[in-house]
Short mmCIF file of C-alpha atoms in Angstrom, two decimals:
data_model
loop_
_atom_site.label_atom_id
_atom_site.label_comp_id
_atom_site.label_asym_id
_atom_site.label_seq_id
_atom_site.Cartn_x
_atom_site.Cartn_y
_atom_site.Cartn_z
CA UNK A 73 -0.10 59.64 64.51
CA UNK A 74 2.06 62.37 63.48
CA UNK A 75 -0.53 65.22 64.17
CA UNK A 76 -0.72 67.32 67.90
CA UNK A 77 -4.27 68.48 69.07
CA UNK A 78 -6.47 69.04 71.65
CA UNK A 79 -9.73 67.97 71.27
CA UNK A 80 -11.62 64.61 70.31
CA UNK A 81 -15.06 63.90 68.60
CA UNK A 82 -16.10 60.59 67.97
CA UNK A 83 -18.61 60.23 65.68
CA UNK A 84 -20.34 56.73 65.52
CA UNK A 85 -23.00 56.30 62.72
CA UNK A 86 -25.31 52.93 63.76
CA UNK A 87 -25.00 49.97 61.39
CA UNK A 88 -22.63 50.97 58.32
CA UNK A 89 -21.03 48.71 56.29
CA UNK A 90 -17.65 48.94 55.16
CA UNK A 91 -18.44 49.30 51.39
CA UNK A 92 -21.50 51.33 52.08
CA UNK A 93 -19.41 54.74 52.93
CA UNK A 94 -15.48 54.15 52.51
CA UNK A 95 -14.94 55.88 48.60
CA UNK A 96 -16.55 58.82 50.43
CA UNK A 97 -14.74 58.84 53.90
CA UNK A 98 -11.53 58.47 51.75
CA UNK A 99 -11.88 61.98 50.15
CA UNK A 100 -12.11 63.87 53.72
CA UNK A 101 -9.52 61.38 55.73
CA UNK A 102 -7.07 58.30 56.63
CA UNK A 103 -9.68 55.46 56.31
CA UNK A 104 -9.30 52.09 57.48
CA UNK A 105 -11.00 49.00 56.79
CA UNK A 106 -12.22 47.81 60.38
CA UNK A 107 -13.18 44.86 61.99
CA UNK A 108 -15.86 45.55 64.50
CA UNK A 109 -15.77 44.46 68.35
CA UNK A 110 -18.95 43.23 68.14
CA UNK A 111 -22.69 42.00 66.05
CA UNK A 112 -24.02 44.09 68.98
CA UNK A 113 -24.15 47.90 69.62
CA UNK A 114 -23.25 47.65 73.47
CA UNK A 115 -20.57 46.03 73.52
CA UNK A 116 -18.75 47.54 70.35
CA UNK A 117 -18.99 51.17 71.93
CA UNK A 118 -17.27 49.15 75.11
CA UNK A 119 -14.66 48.52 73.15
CA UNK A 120 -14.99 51.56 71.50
CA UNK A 121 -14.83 53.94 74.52
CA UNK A 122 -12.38 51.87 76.73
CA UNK A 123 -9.75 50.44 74.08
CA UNK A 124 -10.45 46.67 75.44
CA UNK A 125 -11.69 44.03 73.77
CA UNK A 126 -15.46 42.72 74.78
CA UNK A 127 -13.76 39.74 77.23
CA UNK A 128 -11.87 42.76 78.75
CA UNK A 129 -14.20 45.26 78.72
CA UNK A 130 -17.43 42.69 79.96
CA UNK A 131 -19.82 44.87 77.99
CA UNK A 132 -22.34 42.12 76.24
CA UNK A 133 -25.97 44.17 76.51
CA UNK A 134 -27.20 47.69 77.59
CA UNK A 135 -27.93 46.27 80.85
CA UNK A 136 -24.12 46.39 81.29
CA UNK A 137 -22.10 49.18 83.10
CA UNK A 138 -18.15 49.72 83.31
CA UNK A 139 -16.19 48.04 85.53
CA UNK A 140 -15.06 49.83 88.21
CA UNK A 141 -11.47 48.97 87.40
CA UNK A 142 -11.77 49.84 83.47
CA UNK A 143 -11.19 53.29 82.17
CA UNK A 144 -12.95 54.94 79.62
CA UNK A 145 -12.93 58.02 77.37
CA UNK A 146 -15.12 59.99 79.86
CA UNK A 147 -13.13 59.29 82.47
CA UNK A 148 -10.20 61.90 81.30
CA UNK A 149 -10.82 64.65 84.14
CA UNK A 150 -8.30 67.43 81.69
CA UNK A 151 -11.03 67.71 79.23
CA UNK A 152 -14.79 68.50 79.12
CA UNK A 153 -15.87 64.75 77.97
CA UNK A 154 -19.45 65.09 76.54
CA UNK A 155 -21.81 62.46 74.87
CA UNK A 156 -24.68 63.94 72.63
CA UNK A 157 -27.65 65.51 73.73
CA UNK A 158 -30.27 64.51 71.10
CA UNK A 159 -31.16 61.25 70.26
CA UNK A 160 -32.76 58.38 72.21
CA UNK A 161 -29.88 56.18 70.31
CA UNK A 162 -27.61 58.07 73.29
CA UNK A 163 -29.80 57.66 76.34
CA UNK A 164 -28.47 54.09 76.31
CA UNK A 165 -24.84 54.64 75.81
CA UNK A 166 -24.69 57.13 78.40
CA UNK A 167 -26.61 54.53 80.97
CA UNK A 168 -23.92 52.61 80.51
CA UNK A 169 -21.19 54.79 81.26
CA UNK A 170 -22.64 56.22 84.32
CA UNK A 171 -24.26 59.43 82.07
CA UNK A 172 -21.58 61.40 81.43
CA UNK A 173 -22.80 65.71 80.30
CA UNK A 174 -24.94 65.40 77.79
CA UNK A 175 -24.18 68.03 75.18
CA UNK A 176 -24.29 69.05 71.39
CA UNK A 177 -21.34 70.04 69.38
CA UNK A 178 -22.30 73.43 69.21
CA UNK A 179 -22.12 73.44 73.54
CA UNK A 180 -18.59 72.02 74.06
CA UNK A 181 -16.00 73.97 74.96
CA UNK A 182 -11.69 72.70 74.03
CA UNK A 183 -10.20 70.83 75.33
CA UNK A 184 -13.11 68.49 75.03
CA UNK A 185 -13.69 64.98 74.37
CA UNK A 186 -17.04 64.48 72.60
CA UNK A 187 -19.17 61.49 71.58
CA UNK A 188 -21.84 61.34 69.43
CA UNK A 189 -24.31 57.98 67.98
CA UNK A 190 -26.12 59.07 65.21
CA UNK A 191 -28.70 56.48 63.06
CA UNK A 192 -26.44 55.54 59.90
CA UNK A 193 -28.15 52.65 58.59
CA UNK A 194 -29.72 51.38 61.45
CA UNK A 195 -33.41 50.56 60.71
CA UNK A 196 -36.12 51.95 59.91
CA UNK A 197 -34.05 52.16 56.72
CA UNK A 198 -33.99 56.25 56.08
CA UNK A 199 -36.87 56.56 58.59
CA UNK A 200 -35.40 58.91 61.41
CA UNK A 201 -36.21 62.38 61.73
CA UNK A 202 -33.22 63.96 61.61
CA UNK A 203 -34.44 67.20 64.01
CA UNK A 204 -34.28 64.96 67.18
CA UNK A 205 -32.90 61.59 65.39
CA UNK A 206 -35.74 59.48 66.38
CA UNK A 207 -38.06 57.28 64.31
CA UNK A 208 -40.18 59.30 62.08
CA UNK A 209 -43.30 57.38 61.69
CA UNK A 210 -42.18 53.30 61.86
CA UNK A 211 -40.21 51.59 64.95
CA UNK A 212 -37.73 49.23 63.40
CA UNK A 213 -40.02 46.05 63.64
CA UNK A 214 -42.94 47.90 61.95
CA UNK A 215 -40.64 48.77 59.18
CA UNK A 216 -39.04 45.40 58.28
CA UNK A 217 -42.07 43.86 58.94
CA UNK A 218 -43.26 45.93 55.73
CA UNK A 219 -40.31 45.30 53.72
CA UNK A 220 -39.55 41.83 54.22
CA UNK A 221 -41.07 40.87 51.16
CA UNK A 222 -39.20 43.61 48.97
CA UNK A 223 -35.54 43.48 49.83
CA UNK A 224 -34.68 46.05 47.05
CA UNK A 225 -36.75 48.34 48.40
CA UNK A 226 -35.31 48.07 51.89
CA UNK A 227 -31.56 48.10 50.05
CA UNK A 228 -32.16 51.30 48.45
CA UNK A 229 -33.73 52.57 51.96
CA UNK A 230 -30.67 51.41 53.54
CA UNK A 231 -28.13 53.12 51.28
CA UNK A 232 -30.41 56.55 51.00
CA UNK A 233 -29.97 56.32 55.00
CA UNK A 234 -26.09 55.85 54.87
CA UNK A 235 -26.38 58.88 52.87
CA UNK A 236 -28.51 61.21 54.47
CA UNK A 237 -26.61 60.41 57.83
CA UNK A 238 -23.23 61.05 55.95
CA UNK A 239 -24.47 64.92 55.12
CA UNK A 240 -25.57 64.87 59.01
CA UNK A 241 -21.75 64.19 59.94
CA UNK A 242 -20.83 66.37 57.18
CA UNK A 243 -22.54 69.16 58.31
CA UNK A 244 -21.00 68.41 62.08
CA UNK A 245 -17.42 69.33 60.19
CA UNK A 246 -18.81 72.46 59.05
CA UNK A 247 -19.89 73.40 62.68
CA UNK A 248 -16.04 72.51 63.72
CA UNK A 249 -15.30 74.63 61.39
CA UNK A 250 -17.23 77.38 61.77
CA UNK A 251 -16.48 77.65 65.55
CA UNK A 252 -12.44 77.99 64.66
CA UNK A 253 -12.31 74.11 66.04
CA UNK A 254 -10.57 72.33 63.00
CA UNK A 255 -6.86 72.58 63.77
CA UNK A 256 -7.14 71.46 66.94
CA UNK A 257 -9.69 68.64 66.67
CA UNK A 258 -9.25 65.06 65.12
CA UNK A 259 -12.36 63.78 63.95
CA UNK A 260 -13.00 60.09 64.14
CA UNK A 261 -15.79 58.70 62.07
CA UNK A 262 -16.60 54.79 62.42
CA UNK A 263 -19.85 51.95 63.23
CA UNK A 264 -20.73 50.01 65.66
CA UNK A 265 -21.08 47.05 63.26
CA UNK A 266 -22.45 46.61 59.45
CA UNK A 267 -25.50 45.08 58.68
CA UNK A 268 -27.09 42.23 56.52
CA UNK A 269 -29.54 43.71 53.66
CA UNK A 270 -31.10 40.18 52.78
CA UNK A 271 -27.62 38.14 52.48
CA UNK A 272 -28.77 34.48 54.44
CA UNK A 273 -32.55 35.83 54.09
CA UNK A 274 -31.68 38.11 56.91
CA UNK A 275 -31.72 41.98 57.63
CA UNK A 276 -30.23 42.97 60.58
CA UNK A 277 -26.98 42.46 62.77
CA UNK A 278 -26.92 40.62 65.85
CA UNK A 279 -27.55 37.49 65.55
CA UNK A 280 -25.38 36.29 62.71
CA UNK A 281 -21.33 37.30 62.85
CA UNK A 282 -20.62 37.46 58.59
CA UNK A 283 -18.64 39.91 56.97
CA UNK A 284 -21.36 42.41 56.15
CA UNK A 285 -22.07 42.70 59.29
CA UNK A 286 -18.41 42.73 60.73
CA UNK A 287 -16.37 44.99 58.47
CA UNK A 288 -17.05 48.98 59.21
CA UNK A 289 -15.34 51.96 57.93
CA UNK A 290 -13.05 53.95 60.49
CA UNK A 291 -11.67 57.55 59.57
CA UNK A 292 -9.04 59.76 61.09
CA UNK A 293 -10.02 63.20 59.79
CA UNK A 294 -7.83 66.53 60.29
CA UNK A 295 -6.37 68.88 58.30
CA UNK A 296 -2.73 67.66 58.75
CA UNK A 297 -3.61 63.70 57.62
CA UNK A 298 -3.82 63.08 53.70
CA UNK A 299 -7.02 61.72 52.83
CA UNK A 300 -6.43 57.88 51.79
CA UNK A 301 -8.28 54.96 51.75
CA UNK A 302 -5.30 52.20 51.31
CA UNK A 303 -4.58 52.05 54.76
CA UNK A 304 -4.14 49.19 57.36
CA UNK A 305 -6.66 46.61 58.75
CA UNK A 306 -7.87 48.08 61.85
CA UNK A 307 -9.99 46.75 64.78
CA UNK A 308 -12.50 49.07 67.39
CA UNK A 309 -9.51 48.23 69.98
CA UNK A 310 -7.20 50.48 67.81
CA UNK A 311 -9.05 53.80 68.08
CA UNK A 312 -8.44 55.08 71.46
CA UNK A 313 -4.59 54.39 71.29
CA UNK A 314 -4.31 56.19 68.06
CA UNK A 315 -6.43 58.95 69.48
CA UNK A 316 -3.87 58.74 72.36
CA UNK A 317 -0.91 59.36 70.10
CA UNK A 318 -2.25 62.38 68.30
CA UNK A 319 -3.48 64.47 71.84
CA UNK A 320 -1.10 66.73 72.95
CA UNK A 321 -1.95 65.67 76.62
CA UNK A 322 -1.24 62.30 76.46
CA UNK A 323 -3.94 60.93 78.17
CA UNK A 324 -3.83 57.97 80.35
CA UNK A 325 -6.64 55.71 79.00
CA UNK A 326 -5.24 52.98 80.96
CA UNK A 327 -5.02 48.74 79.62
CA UNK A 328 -5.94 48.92 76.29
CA UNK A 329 -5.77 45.90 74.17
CA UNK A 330 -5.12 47.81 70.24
CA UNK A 331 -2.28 49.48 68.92
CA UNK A 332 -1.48 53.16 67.17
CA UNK A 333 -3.38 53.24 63.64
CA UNK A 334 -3.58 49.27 63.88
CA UNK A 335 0.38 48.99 63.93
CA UNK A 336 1.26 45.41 62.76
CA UNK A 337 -2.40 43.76 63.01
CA UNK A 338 -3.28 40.81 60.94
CA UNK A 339 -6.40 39.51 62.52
CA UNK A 340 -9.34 40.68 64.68
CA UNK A 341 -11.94 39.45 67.21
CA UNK A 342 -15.41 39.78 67.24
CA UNK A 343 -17.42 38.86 70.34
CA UNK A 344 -21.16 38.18 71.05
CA UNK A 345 -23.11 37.06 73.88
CA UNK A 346 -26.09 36.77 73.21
CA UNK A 347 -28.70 38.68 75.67
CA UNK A 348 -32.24 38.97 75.92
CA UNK A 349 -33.98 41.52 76.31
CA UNK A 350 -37.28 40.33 76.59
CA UNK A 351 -38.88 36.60 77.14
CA UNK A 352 -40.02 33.96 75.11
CA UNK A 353 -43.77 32.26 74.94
CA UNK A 354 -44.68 31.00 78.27
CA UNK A 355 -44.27 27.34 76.87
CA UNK A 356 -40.22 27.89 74.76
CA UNK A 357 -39.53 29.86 78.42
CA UNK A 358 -39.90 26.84 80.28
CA UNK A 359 -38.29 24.68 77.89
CA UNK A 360 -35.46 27.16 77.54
CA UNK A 361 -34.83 26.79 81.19
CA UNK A 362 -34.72 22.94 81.54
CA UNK A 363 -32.19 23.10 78.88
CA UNK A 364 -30.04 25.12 81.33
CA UNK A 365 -31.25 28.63 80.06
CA UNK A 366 -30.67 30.68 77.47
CA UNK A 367 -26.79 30.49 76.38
CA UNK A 368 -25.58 31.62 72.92
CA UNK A 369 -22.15 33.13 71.79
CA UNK A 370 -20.75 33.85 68.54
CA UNK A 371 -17.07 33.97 68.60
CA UNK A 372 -15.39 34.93 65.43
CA UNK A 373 -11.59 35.84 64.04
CA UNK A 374 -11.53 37.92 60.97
CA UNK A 375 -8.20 39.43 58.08
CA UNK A 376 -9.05 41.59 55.78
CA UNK A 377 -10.30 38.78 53.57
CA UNK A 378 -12.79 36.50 55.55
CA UNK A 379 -12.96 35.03 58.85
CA UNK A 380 -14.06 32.04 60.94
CA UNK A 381 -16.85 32.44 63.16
CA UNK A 382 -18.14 29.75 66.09
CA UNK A 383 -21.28 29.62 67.64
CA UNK A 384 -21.61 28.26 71.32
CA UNK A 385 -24.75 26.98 73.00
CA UNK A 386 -26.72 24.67 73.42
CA UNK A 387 -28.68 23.50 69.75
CA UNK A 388 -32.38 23.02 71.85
CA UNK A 389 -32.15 26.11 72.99
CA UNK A 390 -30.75 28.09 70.20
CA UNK A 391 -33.73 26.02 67.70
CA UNK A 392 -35.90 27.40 69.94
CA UNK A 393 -34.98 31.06 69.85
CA UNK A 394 -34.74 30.50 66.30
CA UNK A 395 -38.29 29.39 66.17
CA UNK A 396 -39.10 32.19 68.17
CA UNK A 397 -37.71 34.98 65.60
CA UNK A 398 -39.58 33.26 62.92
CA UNK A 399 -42.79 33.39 64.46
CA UNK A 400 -42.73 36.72 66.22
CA UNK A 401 -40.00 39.11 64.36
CA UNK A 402 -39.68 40.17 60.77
CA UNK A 403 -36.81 37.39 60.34
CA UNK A 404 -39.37 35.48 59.52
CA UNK A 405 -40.95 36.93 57.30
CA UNK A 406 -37.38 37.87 55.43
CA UNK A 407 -36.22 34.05 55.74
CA UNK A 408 -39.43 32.29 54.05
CA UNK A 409 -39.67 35.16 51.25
CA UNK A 410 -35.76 34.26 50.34
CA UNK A 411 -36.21 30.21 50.78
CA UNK A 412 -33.35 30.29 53.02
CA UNK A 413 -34.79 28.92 56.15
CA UNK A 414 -31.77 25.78 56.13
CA UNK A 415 -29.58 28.28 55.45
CA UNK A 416 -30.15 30.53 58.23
CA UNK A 417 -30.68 27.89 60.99
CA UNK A 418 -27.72 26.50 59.92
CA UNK A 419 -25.91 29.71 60.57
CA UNK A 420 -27.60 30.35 63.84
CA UNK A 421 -26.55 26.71 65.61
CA UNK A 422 -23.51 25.91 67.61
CA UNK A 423 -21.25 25.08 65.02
CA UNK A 424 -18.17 26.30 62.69
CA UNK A 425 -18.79 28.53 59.39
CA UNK A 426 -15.97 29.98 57.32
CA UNK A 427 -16.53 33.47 55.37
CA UNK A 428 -14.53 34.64 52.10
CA UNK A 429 -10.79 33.86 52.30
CA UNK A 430 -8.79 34.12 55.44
CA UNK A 431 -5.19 33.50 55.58
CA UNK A 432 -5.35 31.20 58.31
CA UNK A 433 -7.00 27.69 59.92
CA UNK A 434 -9.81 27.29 61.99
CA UNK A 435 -7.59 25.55 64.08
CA UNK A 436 -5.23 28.32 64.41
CA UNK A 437 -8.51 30.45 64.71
CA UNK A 438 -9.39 28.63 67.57
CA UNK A 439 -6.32 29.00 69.37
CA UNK A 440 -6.13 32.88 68.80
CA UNK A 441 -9.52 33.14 70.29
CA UNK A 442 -8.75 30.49 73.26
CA UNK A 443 -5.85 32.98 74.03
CA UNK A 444 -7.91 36.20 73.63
CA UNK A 445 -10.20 34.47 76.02
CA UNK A 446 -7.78 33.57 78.75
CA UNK A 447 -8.22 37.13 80.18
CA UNK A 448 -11.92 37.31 80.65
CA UNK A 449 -12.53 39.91 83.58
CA UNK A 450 -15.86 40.04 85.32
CA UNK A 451 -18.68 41.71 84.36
CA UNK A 452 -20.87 44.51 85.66
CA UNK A 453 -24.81 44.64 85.24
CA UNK A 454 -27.51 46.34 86.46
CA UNK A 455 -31.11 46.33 85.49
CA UNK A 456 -33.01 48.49 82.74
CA UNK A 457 -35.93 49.89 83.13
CA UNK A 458 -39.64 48.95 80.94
CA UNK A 459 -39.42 52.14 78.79
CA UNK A 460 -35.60 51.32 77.51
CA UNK A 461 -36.52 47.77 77.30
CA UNK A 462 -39.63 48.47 75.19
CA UNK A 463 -37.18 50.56 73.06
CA UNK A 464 -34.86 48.47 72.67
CA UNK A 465 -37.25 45.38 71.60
CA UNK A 466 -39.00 48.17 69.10
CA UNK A 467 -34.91 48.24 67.64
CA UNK A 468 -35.49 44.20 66.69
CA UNK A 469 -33.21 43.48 69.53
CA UNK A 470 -34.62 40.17 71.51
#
């Protein structure tokens, strides 16, 4: 990236799809249509934050820390490396990265590399308060539990809190440049992952690996860099060497498994295992544990016109857990009001599903991924506490 600065602020907005935001990020900078790392928050800011993909990185849940032998963003000791200071959405990032300074962007001081999560259109559809970006009067069950029945309404909600987040980041540039920070600071705005709005009788992102969900919008904003958005396919894994290239200090972020502004990608992976947070019925537990516990992963390789997406597990368990969702989550409730119950336990079942065009095989899908795979490093986890676990459940995560 032909630019030279100093500082770094990545700015992740929760649950955006790619067509919900990218007419707008392409007025204010280079924007790239992005394949996500992950269906699940955790591990797409691990590959995020460290430039590896999730086999690489082994970050699958928030009960997952860095490797000792991976480096991250906030382990570059030349700059003041910050993650924000509002927002419970944070507190579990920052867990996972051994809680690096918590500040805001009107705190740091250059050269700094700062981080920030901010709601987007994670749910409660426009329901955050935007002083201290927490929920405003529904957790994210209580609200799709009310709105299962009236996807437009939740639509509309979604888009309303794409936009209101947008001004938030918006207003984040004007702080940059009120404090004189402009020249010297590339501005990265992406997601985590997108999000299903009712598409398989499903709202959410986890659990199903489709291209609303997968697709994000990623832009490089600075004064020096034309604002565009016919740029290259781009994966999470590409960020932190293009950040790389455009820092006057040259950082060392170590391994990383993307390439400067996505230079010569074709294809993407996207990576979820699947891991609960909380436990089933006393009766599906025990079942779910003679069937040699609870084992699902979603492995999926994605162009910029479709993908194909394989689901591991065992099919007991997974009907199980499926069963489970329908009886205690809003899925349920969204699945039976759109008569797509086949559908979506189709989807959710070890098995093969192909989405919009791609320009190759599933056999030559599998064999990408089987390569991808061959690295697999171990993994790092530690236990969460009742509090973030009660969160996290009140997010619709299981």
């Amino acid at each position: 990236m032909e630019i030279d600065v100093e500082n770094v602020l990545i700015y992740v907005d929760d649950a955006v799809r790619y067509n919900a935001i990218n007419d707008d990020l392409a007025e204010l900078g280079q924007t790239h249509k992005t394949i996500a790392a992950s269906t699940h928050t955790p591990t797409s800011f691990g590959s995020l934050l460290t430039g590896l993909l999730p086999p690489n990185s082994n970050i699958h849940s928030f009960k997952h820390s860095v490797p000792a032998n991976v480096r991250s963003v906030f382990d570059i000791e030349s700059h003041d490396v910050s993650i924000a200071a509002q927002g419970g959405m944070n507190h579990s990032i920052a867990e996972m990265f051994a809680n690096p300074p918590r500040k805001s962007i009107d705190d740091v001081e250059p050269p700094f590399i700062h981080v920030a999560r901010r709601p987007g259109g994670h749910a409660p559809y426009d329901g955050f308060d935007w002083d201290d970006y927490e929920y405003r009067n529904e957790t994210a069950l209580e609200y799709l539990w009310r709105v299962s029945s009236d996807p437009e309404t939740a639509r509309k909600d979604y888009y309303n809190g794409v936009d209101r987040s947008f001004e938030e980041f918006k207003r984040v540039l004007q702080t940059l440049e009120r404090r004189g920070l402009r020249e010297d600071t590339l501005v990265i705005y992406t997601s985590d992952h997108g999000e299903v709005l009712g598409e398989y009788g499903y709202f959410g992102h986890t659990h199903l690996a489709t291209p609303e969900v997968v697709y994000v919008p990623t832009s490089f904003i600075h004064p020096d860099l034309d604002p565009s958005g016919e740029n290259g396919l781009l994966h999470h894994v590409d960020i932190l060497p293009t950040v790389a290239s455009a820092m006057s200090s040259q950082p060392d972020f170590g391994r990383v498994d993307g390439n400067t502004e996505g230079e010569g990608r074709t294809t993407g992976y996207t990576h979820l295992n699947h891991i609960r947070y909380g436990s089933l019925p006393g009766p599906a537990e025990k079942v779910v544990s003679l069937t040699g516990g609870f084992e699902r992963t979603i492995r999926s390789l994605w162009d910029e016109h479709g993908g194909h997406t394989f689901v591991d597990g065992h099919k007991t368990t997974s009907s199980i857990v499926f069963l489970a969702l329908l009886l205690q989550k809003p899925f349920g409730r969204q699945v039976f009001h759109n008569r797509k119950l086949r559908d979506a336990y189709c989807r959710f079942l070890p098995g093969h599903q192909a989405y919009g065009a791609p320009q190759f095989t599933e056999s030559e899908a599998r064999a990408e991924i089987a390569d991808i795979l061959s690295g697999e490093s171990e993994e790092t986890v530690r236990d969460i506490d009742e509090e973030t676990t009660e969160q996290l459940e009140n997010m619709g995560y299981l």
